[in-house]
Tab-separated table of C-alpha atoms in Angstrom:
chain	number	residue	atom	x	y	z
A	1	UNK	CA	163.759	119.786	-61.590
A	2	UNK	CA	165.979	116.980	-60.403
A	3	UNK	CA	164.480	113.546	-59.991
A	4	UNK	CA	164.953	111.382	-56.913
A	5	UNK	CA	167.606	109.276	-58.636
A	6	UNK	CA	169.766	112.260	-59.579
A	7	UNK	CA	169.385	113.666	-56.055
A	8	UNK	CA	170.507	110.323	-54.643
A	9	UNK	CA	173.624	110.328	-56.824
A	10	UNK	CA	174.485	113.886	-55.858
A	11	UNK	CA	174.019	113.180	-52.131
A	12	UNK	CA	176.832	112.481	-49.762
A	13	UNK	CA	178.752	109.190	-49.693
A	14	UNK	CA	176.879	107.957	-46.612
A	15	UNK	CA	173.487	108.162	-48.325
A	16	UNK	CA	174.868	106.493	-51.469
A	17	UNK	CA	176.218	103.654	-49.355
A	18	UNK	CA	172.816	103.136	-47.705
A	19	UNK	CA	171.062	103.140	-51.106
A	20	UNK	CA	173.487	100.551	-52.487
A	21	UNK	CA	173.070	98.392	-49.386
A	22	UNK	CA	169.280	98.511	-49.775
A	23	UNK	CA	169.420	97.630	-53.474
A	24	UNK	CA	171.923	94.859	-52.755
A	25	UNK	CA	169.781	93.277	-50.058
A	26	UNK	CA	166.731	93.429	-52.344
A	27	UNK	CA	168.656	91.679	-55.126
A	28	UNK	CA	170.036	89.109	-52.671
A	29	UNK	CA	166.499	88.366	-51.511
A	30	UNK	CA	165.474	87.376	-55.046
A	31	UNK	CA	168.651	85.355	-55.669
A	32	UNK	CA	168.597	83.466	-52.357
A	33	UNK	CA	164.846	82.872	-52.398
A	34	UNK	CA	164.158	79.185	-51.545
A	35	UNK	CA	161.397	78.826	-54.143
A	36	UNK	CA	161.481	80.171	-57.701
A	37	UNK	CA	159.409	83.161	-58.712
A	38	UNK	CA	156.150	81.844	-60.166
A	39	UNK	CA	154.460	82.974	-63.334
A	40	UNK	CA	151.245	84.937	-62.928
A	41	UNK	CA	149.154	82.053	-64.293
A	42	UNK	CA	150.441	79.698	-61.578
A	43	UNK	CA	148.962	81.586	-58.675
A	44	UNK	CA	148.691	80.118	-55.233
A	45	UNK	CA	145.361	80.444	-53.488
A	46	UNK	CA	145.375	83.068	-50.772
A	47	UNK	CA	142.027	81.918	-49.391
A	48	UNK	CA	140.406	78.524	-48.890
A	49	UNK	CA	138.020	77.300	-51.614
A	50	UNK	CA	135.037	78.042	-49.366
A	51	UNK	CA	135.963	81.743	-49.388
A	52	UNK	CA	136.331	81.818	-53.190
A	53	UNK	CA	133.159	79.851	-53.962
A	54	UNK	CA	130.918	82.177	-56.020
A	55	UNK	CA	127.497	83.234	-54.773
A	56	UNK	CA	125.158	81.436	-57.189
A	57	UNK	CA	121.894	81.769	-55.239
A	58	UNK	CA	120.258	84.033	-57.851
A	59	UNK	CA	121.760	82.288	-60.890
A	60	UNK	CA	119.681	80.295	-63.333
A	61	UNK	CA	121.996	78.131	-65.416
A	62	UNK	CA	123.048	74.481	-65.475
A	63	UNK	CA	126.448	75.217	-63.939
A	64	UNK	CA	124.850	76.913	-60.910
A	65	UNK	CA	122.551	73.905	-60.431
A	66	UNK	CA	125.446	71.438	-60.179
A	67	UNK	CA	128.365	73.418	-58.731
A	68	UNK	CA	128.334	72.783	-54.992
A	69	UNK	CA	130.950	73.950	-52.482
A	70	UNK	CA	132.229	70.356	-52.268
A	71	UNK	CA	132.632	70.055	-56.055
A	72	UNK	CA	134.304	73.477	-56.196
A	73	UNK	CA	136.746	72.544	-53.405
A	74	UNK	CA	137.635	69.298	-55.196
A	75	UNK	CA	138.242	70.927	-58.607
A	76	UNK	CA	139.395	74.489	-57.908
A	77	UNK	CA	143.142	73.730	-57.844
A	78	UNK	CA	143.175	71.489	-60.922
A	79	UNK	CA	144.287	72.669	-64.371
A	80	UNK	CA	144.341	71.075	-67.799
A	81	UNK	CA	147.681	70.571	-69.599
A	82	UNK	CA	147.133	73.863	-71.455
A	83	UNK	CA	146.447	75.726	-68.207
A	84	UNK	CA	142.642	75.960	-68.253
A	85	UNK	CA	141.164	76.275	-64.742
A	86	UNK	CA	137.769	75.700	-63.177
A	87	UNK	CA	137.397	79.423	-62.549
A	88	UNK	CA	137.836	80.073	-66.285
A	89	UNK	CA	135.239	77.401	-67.105
A	90	UNK	CA	132.563	78.879	-64.855
A	91	UNK	CA	133.319	82.587	-65.297
A	92	UNK	CA	130.684	83.104	-67.998
A	93	UNK	CA	127.994	81.567	-65.779
A	94	UNK	CA	129.086	83.612	-62.768
A	95	UNK	CA	129.057	86.863	-64.772
A	96	UNK	CA	125.695	86.140	-66.446
A	97	UNK	CA	123.110	84.898	-63.930
A	98	UNK	CA	120.604	84.084	-66.656
A	99	UNK	CA	116.831	84.349	-66.882
A	100	UNK	CA	114.334	82.161	-65.001
A	101	UNK	CA	112.648	81.078	-68.253
A	102	UNK	CA	115.793	80.554	-70.353
A	103	UNK	CA	118.257	78.169	-68.736
A	104	UNK	CA	121.708	78.348	-70.331
A	105	UNK	CA	124.741	76.122	-69.777
A	106	UNK	CA	126.729	78.745	-67.852
A	107	UNK	CA	130.190	77.319	-68.523
A	108	UNK	CA	132.682	76.681	-71.321
A	109	UNK	CA	135.375	74.097	-72.012
A	110	UNK	CA	138.814	75.462	-72.808
A	111	UNK	CA	140.236	72.347	-74.454
A	112	UNK	CA	139.404	68.683	-74.889
A	113	UNK	CA	141.016	67.719	-71.563
A	114	UNK	CA	138.594	70.028	-69.734
A	115	UNK	CA	135.880	67.374	-69.966
A	116	UNK	CA	138.103	64.826	-68.185
A	117	UNK	CA	139.786	67.072	-65.602
A	118	UNK	CA	136.521	68.716	-64.526
A	119	UNK	CA	134.244	65.708	-65.173
A	120	UNK	CA	132.617	66.017	-61.734
A	121	UNK	CA	130.972	69.228	-62.946
A	122	UNK	CA	130.809	68.784	-66.725
A	123	UNK	CA	129.118	65.348	-66.723
A	124	UNK	CA	125.989	66.388	-64.764
A	125	UNK	CA	125.735	69.638	-66.737
A	126	UNK	CA	125.940	67.726	-70.038
A	127	UNK	CA	123.328	65.236	-68.795
A	128	UNK	CA	120.941	68.027	-67.820
A	129	UNK	CA	121.441	70.060	-70.973
A	130	UNK	CA	121.194	67.088	-73.351
A	131	UNK	CA	118.208	65.309	-71.783
A	132	UNK	CA	120.034	62.472	-70.046
A	133	UNK	CA	122.914	61.899	-72.475
A	134	UNK	CA	125.706	60.286	-70.463
A	135	UNK	CA	129.181	61.319	-71.676
A	136	UNK	CA	130.747	58.276	-69.947
A	137	UNK	CA	128.648	55.690	-71.819
A	138	UNK	CA	128.018	57.904	-74.881
A	139	UNK	CA	124.448	56.634	-75.217
A	140	UNK	CA	121.797	58.984	-76.554
A	141	UNK	CA	118.349	58.849	-75.028
A	142	UNK	CA	116.829	59.809	-78.379
A	143	UNK	CA	116.744	57.639	-81.483
A	144	UNK	CA	119.184	59.137	-83.990
A	145	UNK	CA	118.453	56.692	-86.810
A	146	UNK	CA	117.959	58.841	-89.943
A	147	UNK	CA	115.996	56.093	-91.719
A	148	UNK	CA	113.148	56.554	-89.216
A	149	UNK	CA	112.546	60.187	-90.193
A	150	UNK	CA	109.479	60.473	-92.407
A	151	UNK	CA	109.997	62.233	-95.727
A	152	UNK	CA	106.839	64.366	-95.532
A	153	UNK	CA	108.346	66.689	-92.884
A	154	UNK	CA	109.708	69.873	-94.470
A	155	UNK	CA	113.443	69.885	-93.830
A	156	UNK	CA	113.730	73.657	-94.090
A	157	UNK	CA	112.651	74.115	-90.481
A	158	UNK	CA	115.465	71.987	-89.003
A	159	UNK	CA	118.960	73.226	-88.377
A	160	UNK	CA	121.976	71.691	-86.749
A	161	UNK	CA	124.343	73.851	-84.739
A	162	UNK	CA	127.747	72.297	-84.213
A	163	UNK	CA	130.582	73.877	-82.257
A	164	UNK	CA	133.916	72.176	-81.764
A	165	UNK	CA	137.616	72.685	-81.542
A	166	UNK	CA	140.160	70.731	-83.523
A	167	UNK	CA	142.695	68.830	-81.434
A	168	UNK	CA	145.250	69.978	-80.272
A	169	UNK	CA	144.048	73.543	-80.858
A	170	UNK	CA	142.210	74.821	-77.781
A	171	UNK	CA	138.687	76.163	-77.751
A	172	UNK	CA	138.210	79.646	-79.229
A	173	UNK	CA	137.716	80.911	-75.667
A	174	UNK	CA	141.338	80.073	-74.841
A	175	UNK	CA	143.119	80.874	-78.125
A	176	UNK	CA	146.032	83.275	-78.020
A	177	UNK	CA	147.571	85.331	-80.812
A	178	UNK	CA	150.242	82.628	-81.100
A	179	UNK	CA	147.610	79.952	-81.737
A	180	UNK	CA	145.993	82.040	-84.482
A	181	UNK	CA	149.366	82.715	-86.137
A	182	UNK	CA	150.394	79.053	-85.979
A	183	UNK	CA	147.072	77.889	-87.402
A	184	UNK	CA	147.202	80.427	-90.248
A	185	UNK	CA	150.738	79.361	-91.178
A	186	UNK	CA	149.660	75.707	-91.098
A	187	UNK	CA	146.735	76.388	-93.434
A	188	UNK	CA	148.830	78.323	-95.956
């Protein structure tokens, strides 16, 4: 069974000429295009921010409490130097509405610049989640002086959970295979 390409080549000279003209005009359209072809990660918004604002009415997380249409419109087109976007930050909170009795954060930071670029959203979420801690002044509301902890409290019941990323390596949420390979070669 002959394919369409082989049928086109075996067709008369008039049809071949039309096919070449069509392919030529398609190629000329890409060459003479006034703006370069963009990578998939640099997408232009097809709709205004108000149309892309997620429906968070039934969500119970810190992100949903502080993300307003105005904040979304202000931050939605910004990216960090590594390409992290607001939509990537909030995707986990949009996908997981949460439980009324267990309020989660509902967002992630892709790299260290995320906290600066999207500060209008991250700062209030951090303040809510960490009982008033202000990331701009870096003042804790609790007393963290270890000398004031009495020694008669059993230390086996206390744990500290620390999550971080090492600069300039992005957060584990944003790591690519290239990052893993580079980090492994650096460690060896």
